[in-house]
Coordinates of C-alpha atoms and ligand atoms in Angstrom, one line a residue:
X1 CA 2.6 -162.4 43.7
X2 CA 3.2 -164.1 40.4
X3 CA 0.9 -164.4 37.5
X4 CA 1.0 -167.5 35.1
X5 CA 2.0 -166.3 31.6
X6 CA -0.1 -168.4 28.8
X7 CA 0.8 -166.1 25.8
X8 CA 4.3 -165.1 25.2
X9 CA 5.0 -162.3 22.3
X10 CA 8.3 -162.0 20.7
X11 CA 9.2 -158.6 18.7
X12 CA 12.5 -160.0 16.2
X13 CA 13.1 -163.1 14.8
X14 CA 16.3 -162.3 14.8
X15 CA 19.2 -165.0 16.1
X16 CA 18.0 -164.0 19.9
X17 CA 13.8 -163.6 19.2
X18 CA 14.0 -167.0 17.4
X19 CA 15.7 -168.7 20.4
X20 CA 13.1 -167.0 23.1
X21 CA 10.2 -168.6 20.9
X22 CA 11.7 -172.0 20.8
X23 CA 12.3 -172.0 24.6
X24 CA 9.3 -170.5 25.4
X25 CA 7.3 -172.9 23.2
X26 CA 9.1 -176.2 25.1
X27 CA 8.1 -174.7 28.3
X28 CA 4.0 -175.0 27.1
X29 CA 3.6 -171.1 26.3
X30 CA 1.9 -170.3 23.2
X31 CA 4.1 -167.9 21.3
X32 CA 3.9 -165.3 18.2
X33 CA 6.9 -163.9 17.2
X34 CA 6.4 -160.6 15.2
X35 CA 9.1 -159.5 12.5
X36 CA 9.4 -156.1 10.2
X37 CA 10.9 -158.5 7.5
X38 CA 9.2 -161.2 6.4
X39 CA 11.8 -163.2 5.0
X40 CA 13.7 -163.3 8.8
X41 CA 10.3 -164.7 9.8
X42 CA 10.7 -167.2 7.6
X43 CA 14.2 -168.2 8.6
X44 CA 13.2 -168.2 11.8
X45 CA 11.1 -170.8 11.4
X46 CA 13.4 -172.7 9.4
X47 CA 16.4 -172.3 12.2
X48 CA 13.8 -173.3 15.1
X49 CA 12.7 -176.8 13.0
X50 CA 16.6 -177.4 12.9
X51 CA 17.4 -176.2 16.2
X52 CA 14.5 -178.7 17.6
X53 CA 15.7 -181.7 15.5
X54 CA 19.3 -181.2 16.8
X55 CA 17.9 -181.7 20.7
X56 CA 15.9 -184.2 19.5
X57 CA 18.7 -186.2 17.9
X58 CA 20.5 -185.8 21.2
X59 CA 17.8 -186.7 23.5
X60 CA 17.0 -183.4 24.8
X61 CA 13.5 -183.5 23.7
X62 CA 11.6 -186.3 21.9
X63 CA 9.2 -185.8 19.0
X64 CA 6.0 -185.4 20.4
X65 CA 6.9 -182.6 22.4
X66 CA 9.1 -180.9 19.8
X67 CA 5.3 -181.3 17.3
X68 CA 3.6 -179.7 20.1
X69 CA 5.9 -176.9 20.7
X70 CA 6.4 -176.3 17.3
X71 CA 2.2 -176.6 17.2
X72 CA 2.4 -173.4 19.6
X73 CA 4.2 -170.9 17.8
X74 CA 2.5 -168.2 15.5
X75 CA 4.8 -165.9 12.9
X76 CA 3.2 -162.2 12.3
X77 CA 4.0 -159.4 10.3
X78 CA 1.9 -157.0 12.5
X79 CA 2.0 -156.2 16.1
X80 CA -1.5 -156.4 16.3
X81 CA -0.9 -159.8 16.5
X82 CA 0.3 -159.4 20.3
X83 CA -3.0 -158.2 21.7
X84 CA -3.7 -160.9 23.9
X85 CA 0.0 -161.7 25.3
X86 CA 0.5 -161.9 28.9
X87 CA 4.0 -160.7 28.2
X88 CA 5.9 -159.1 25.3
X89 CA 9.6 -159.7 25.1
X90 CA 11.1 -157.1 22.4
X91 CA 14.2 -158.6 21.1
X92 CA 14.7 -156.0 18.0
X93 CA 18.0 -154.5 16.7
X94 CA 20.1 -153.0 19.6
X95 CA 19.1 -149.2 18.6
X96 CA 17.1 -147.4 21.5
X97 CA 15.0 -145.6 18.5
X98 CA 14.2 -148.5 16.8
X99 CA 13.1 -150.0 20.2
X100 CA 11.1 -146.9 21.2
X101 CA 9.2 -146.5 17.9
X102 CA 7.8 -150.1 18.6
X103 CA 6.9 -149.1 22.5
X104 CA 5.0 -146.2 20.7
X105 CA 2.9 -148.9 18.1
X106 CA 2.9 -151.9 21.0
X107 CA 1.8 -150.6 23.9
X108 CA -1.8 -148.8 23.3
X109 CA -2.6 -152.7 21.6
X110 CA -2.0 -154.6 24.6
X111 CA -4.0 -155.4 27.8
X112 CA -3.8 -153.2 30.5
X113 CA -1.6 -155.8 32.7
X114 CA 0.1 -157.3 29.9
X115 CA 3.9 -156.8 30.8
X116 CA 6.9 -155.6 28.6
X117 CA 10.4 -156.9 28.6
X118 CA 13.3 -156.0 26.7
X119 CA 16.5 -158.2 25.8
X120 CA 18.4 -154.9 25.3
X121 CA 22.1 -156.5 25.5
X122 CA 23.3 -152.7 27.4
X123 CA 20.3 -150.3 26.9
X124 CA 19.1 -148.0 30.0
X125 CA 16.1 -150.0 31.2
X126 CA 14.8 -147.1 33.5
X127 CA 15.2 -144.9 29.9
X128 CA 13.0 -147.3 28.0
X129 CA 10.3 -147.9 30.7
X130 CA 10.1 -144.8 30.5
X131 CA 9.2 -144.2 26.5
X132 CA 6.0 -146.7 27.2
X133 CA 2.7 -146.7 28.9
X134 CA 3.6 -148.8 31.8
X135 CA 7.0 -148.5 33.5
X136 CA 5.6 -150.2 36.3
X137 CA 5.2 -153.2 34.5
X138 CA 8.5 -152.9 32.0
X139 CA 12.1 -154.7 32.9
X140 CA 15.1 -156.3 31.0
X141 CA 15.3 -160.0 30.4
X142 CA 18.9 -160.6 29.0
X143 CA 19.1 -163.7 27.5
X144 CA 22.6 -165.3 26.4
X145 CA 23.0 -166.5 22.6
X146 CA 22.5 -169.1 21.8
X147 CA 19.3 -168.9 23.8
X148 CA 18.3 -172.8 23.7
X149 CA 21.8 -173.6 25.0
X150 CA 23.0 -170.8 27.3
X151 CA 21.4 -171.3 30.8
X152 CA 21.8 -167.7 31.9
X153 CA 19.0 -164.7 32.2
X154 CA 20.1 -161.8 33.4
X155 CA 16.8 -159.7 35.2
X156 CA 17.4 -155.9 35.0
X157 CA 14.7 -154.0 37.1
X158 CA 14.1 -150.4 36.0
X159 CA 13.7 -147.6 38.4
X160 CA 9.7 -148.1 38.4
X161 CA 9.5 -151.7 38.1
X162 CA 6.7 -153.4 40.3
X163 CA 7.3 -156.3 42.8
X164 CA 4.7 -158.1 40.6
X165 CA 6.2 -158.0 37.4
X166 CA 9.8 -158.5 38.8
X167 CA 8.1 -162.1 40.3
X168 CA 6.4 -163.1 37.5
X169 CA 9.5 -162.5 34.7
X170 CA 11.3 -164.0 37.4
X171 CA 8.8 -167.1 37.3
X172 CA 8.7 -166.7 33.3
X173 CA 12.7 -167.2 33.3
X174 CA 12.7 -170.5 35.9
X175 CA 9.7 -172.3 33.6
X176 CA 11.7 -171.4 30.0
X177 CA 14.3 -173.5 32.3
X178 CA 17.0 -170.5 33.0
X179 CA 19.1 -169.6 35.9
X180 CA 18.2 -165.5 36.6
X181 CA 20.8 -163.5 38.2
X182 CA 19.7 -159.8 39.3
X183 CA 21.5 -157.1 37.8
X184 CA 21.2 -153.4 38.8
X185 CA 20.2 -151.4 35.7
X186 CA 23.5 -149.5 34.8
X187 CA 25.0 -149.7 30.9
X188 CA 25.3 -153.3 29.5
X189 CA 24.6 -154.8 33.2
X190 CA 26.9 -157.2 34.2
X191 CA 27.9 -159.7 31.7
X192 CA 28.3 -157.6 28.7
X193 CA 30.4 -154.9 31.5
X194 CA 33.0 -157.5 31.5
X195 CA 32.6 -159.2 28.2
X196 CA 32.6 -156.7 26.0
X197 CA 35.8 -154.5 27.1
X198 CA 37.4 -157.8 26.6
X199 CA 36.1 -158.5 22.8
X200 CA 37.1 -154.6 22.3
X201 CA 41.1 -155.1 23.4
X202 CA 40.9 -158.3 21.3
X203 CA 39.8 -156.0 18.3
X204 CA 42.8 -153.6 19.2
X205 CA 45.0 -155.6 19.6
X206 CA 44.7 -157.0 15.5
X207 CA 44.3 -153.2 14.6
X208 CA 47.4 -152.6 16.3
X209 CA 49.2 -156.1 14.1
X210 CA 50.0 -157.3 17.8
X211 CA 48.2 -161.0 16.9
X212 CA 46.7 -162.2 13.7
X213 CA 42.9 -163.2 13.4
X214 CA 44.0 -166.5 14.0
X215 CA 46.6 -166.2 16.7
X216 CA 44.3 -163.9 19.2
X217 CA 41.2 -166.2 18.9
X218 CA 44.5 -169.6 19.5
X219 CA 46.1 -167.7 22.1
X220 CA 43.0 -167.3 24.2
X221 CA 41.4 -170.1 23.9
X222 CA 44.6 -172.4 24.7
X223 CA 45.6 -169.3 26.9
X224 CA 43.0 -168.6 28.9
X225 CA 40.3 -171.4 28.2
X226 CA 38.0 -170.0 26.6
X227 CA 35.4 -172.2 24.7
X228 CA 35.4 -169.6 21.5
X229 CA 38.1 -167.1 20.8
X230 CA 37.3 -163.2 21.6
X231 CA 36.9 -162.7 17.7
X232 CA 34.8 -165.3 16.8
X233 CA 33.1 -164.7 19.6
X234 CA 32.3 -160.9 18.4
X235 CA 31.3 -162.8 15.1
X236 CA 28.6 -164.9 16.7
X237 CA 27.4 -162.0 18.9
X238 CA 26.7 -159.5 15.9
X239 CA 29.4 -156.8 15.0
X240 CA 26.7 -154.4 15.0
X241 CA 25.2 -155.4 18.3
X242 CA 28.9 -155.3 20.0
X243 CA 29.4 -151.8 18.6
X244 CA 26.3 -150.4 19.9
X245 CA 27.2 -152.6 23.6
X246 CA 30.6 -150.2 23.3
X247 CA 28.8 -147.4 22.5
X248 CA 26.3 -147.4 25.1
X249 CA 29.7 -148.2 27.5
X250 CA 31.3 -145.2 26.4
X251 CA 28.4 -142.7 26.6
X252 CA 27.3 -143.9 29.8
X253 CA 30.2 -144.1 31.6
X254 CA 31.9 -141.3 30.3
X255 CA 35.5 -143.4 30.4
X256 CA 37.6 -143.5 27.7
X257 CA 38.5 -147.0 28.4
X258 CA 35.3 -147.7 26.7
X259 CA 36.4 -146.2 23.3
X260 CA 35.4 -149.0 20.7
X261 CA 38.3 -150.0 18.6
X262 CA 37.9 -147.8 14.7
X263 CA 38.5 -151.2 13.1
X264 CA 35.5 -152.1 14.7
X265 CA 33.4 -149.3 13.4
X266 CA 35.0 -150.0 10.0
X267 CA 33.8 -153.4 9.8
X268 CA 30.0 -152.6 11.1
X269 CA 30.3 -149.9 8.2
X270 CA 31.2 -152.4 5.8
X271 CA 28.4 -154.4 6.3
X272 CA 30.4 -157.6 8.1
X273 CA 28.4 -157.8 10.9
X274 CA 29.6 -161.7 11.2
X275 CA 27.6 -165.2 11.4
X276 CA 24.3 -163.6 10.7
X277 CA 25.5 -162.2 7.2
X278 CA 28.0 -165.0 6.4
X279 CA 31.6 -162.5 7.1
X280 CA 32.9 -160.5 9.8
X281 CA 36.3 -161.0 11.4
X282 CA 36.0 -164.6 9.8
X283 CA 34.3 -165.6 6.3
X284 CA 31.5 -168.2 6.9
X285 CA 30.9 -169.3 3.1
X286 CA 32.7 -172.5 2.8
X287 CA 33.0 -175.7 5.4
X288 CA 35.4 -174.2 7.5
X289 CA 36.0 -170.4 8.6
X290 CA 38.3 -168.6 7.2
X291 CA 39.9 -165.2 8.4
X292 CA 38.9 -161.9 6.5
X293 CA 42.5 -160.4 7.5
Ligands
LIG301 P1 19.3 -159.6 14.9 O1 20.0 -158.6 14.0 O2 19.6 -161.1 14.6 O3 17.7 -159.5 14.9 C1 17.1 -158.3 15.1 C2 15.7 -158.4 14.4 O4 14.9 -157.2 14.7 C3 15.8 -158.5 12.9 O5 15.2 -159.7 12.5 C4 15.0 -157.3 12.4 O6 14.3 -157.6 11.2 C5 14.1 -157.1 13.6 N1 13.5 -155.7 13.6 C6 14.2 -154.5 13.4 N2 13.3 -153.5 13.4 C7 12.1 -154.1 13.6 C8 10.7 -153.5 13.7 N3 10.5 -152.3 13.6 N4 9.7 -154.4 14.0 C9 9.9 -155.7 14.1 N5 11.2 -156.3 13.9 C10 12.2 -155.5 13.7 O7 19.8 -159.2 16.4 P2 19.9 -160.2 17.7 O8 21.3 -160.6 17.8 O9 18.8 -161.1 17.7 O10 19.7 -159.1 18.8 C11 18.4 -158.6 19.2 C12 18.4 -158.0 20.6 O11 18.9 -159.0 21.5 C13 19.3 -156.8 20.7 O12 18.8 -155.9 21.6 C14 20.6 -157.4 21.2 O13 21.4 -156.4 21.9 C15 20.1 -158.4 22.2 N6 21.0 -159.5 22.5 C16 21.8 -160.0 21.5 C17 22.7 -161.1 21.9 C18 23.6 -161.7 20.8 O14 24.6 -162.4 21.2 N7 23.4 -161.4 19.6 C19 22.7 -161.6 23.2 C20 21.8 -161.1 24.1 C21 21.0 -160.0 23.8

């Protein structure tokens, strides 16, 4: 049986927690989203009144309803703030210990039945039930980026997730207006399995000098039809967040297949993670991108 979530929580305001709180709040939840930085909670704010305005101009969603969602979300600095959320959705940095070390603080201030879902993009679901108070009632809820665009949830079920909390995230996902596949919980489930090899060979194959920036991203989207090209696409993911997807690949799976590309790793340790800080495999500061090699 299902229960009716009322109050959504949001751990990141990252470019994904931003997106669940906008949906969420369209969908008649009310929502707090809870950053460590205070300036991202800021943005986020900022990004959701654009976001809104853009479906509004299109005539997704008309201005009452974007005031009243809008009217619903909350920004906090502590997790305290989450103590009376139905559900918690923790959409932090893709780094299991920064993901556990919230667990530790969230969990003893939440209700008893209050559930907890991750948006891990590869993370062991089963491994981080595990690190809280209630594996029973922990599972993954993958949403795609952009989140107010991308119709897709993926639902990840750890090893001790409860028929309850698997129907009522699977409820949750249907009113924020997604389609939820089922994934089995095994390393970076299934869209990121077959996405992410793909954005590595594309990084390979410019370490190697076999294409250009420009003629890998051309090639396949004229090639192979793809809306976005493989590195642009890495650049709107997160460099950083496609690392740690290969990462968790290559440790889990123990195939060498999985080996991310060094001029990945170089660019992570150079700080171009991509969009989100203005330069990755393309520079973002003027009108049109530009490639960084
Ligand atoms: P992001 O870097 O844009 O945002 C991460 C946010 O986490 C930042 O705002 C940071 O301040 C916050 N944070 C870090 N430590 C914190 C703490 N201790 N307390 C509170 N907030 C903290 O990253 P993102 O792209 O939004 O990714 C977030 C999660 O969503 C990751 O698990 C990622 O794998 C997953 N995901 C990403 C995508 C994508 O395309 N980027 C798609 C699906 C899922």
């Amino acid at each position: 049986m299902s229960s009716t979530v009322n109050r959504l929580g949001v751990v990141g305001a990252g470019q994904m927690g931003n997106g669940i709180a906008h949906v969420a709040a369209i969908a008649g939840m009310s929502v707090t989203i809870v950053d460590a930085q205070p300036a991202v909670l800021e943005r986020a704010k900022g990004v959701i009144e654009q976001n809104m305005a853009r479906q509004v101009k299109r005539g997704l969603l008309d201005e009452a309803d974007k005031a009243g969602a809008k009217s619903r979300i909350a920004l906090a600095g502590d997790l305290k703030a989450l103590s009376d959320c139905d559900v918690v959705i923790e959409a932090v940095t893709e780094d299991e210990k920064v993901k556990v070390a919230i667990y530790k603080q969230l969990c003893p201030l939440l209700k008893p039945g209050a559930i907890v879902c991750s948006n891990t993009s590869s993370i062991s679901i089963t491994r981080l039930a595990s690190a809280t108070d209630r594996p029973a009632r922990f599972m993954g809820m993958h949403f795609m980026n952009p989140v107010p665009v991308m119709k897709l949830v993926e639902l990840i079920r750890g090893l001790a997730t409860d028929d309850a909390t698997f129907a009522t995230v699977t409820e949750l996902a249907k009113r924020m207006g997604k389609i939820g596949t089922v994934s089995e919980d095994f390393p970076a489930f299934i869209v990121n399995r077959v996405l992410l090899p793909m954005i590595n060979e594309a990084v390979y194959v410019l370490y190697e000098g076999v294409g250009t920036v420009d003629s890998i991203d051309t090639s396949m989207k004229l090639g192979a039809n793809h809306p976005m090209g493989p590195l642009e696409l890495a650049d709107f993911i997160g460099l950083d967040t496609c690392l740690s997807i290969m990462q968790v690949l290559y440790d889990g799976l123990a195939d060498s297949k999985y080996r991310p590309c060094p001029l990945m790793v170089k660019y992570v340790e150079a700080g171009w993670l991509g969009r989100k800080v203005g330069r990755g495999f393309y520079d973002y500061s003027g009108e049109t991108p530009v490639p960084t090699r």
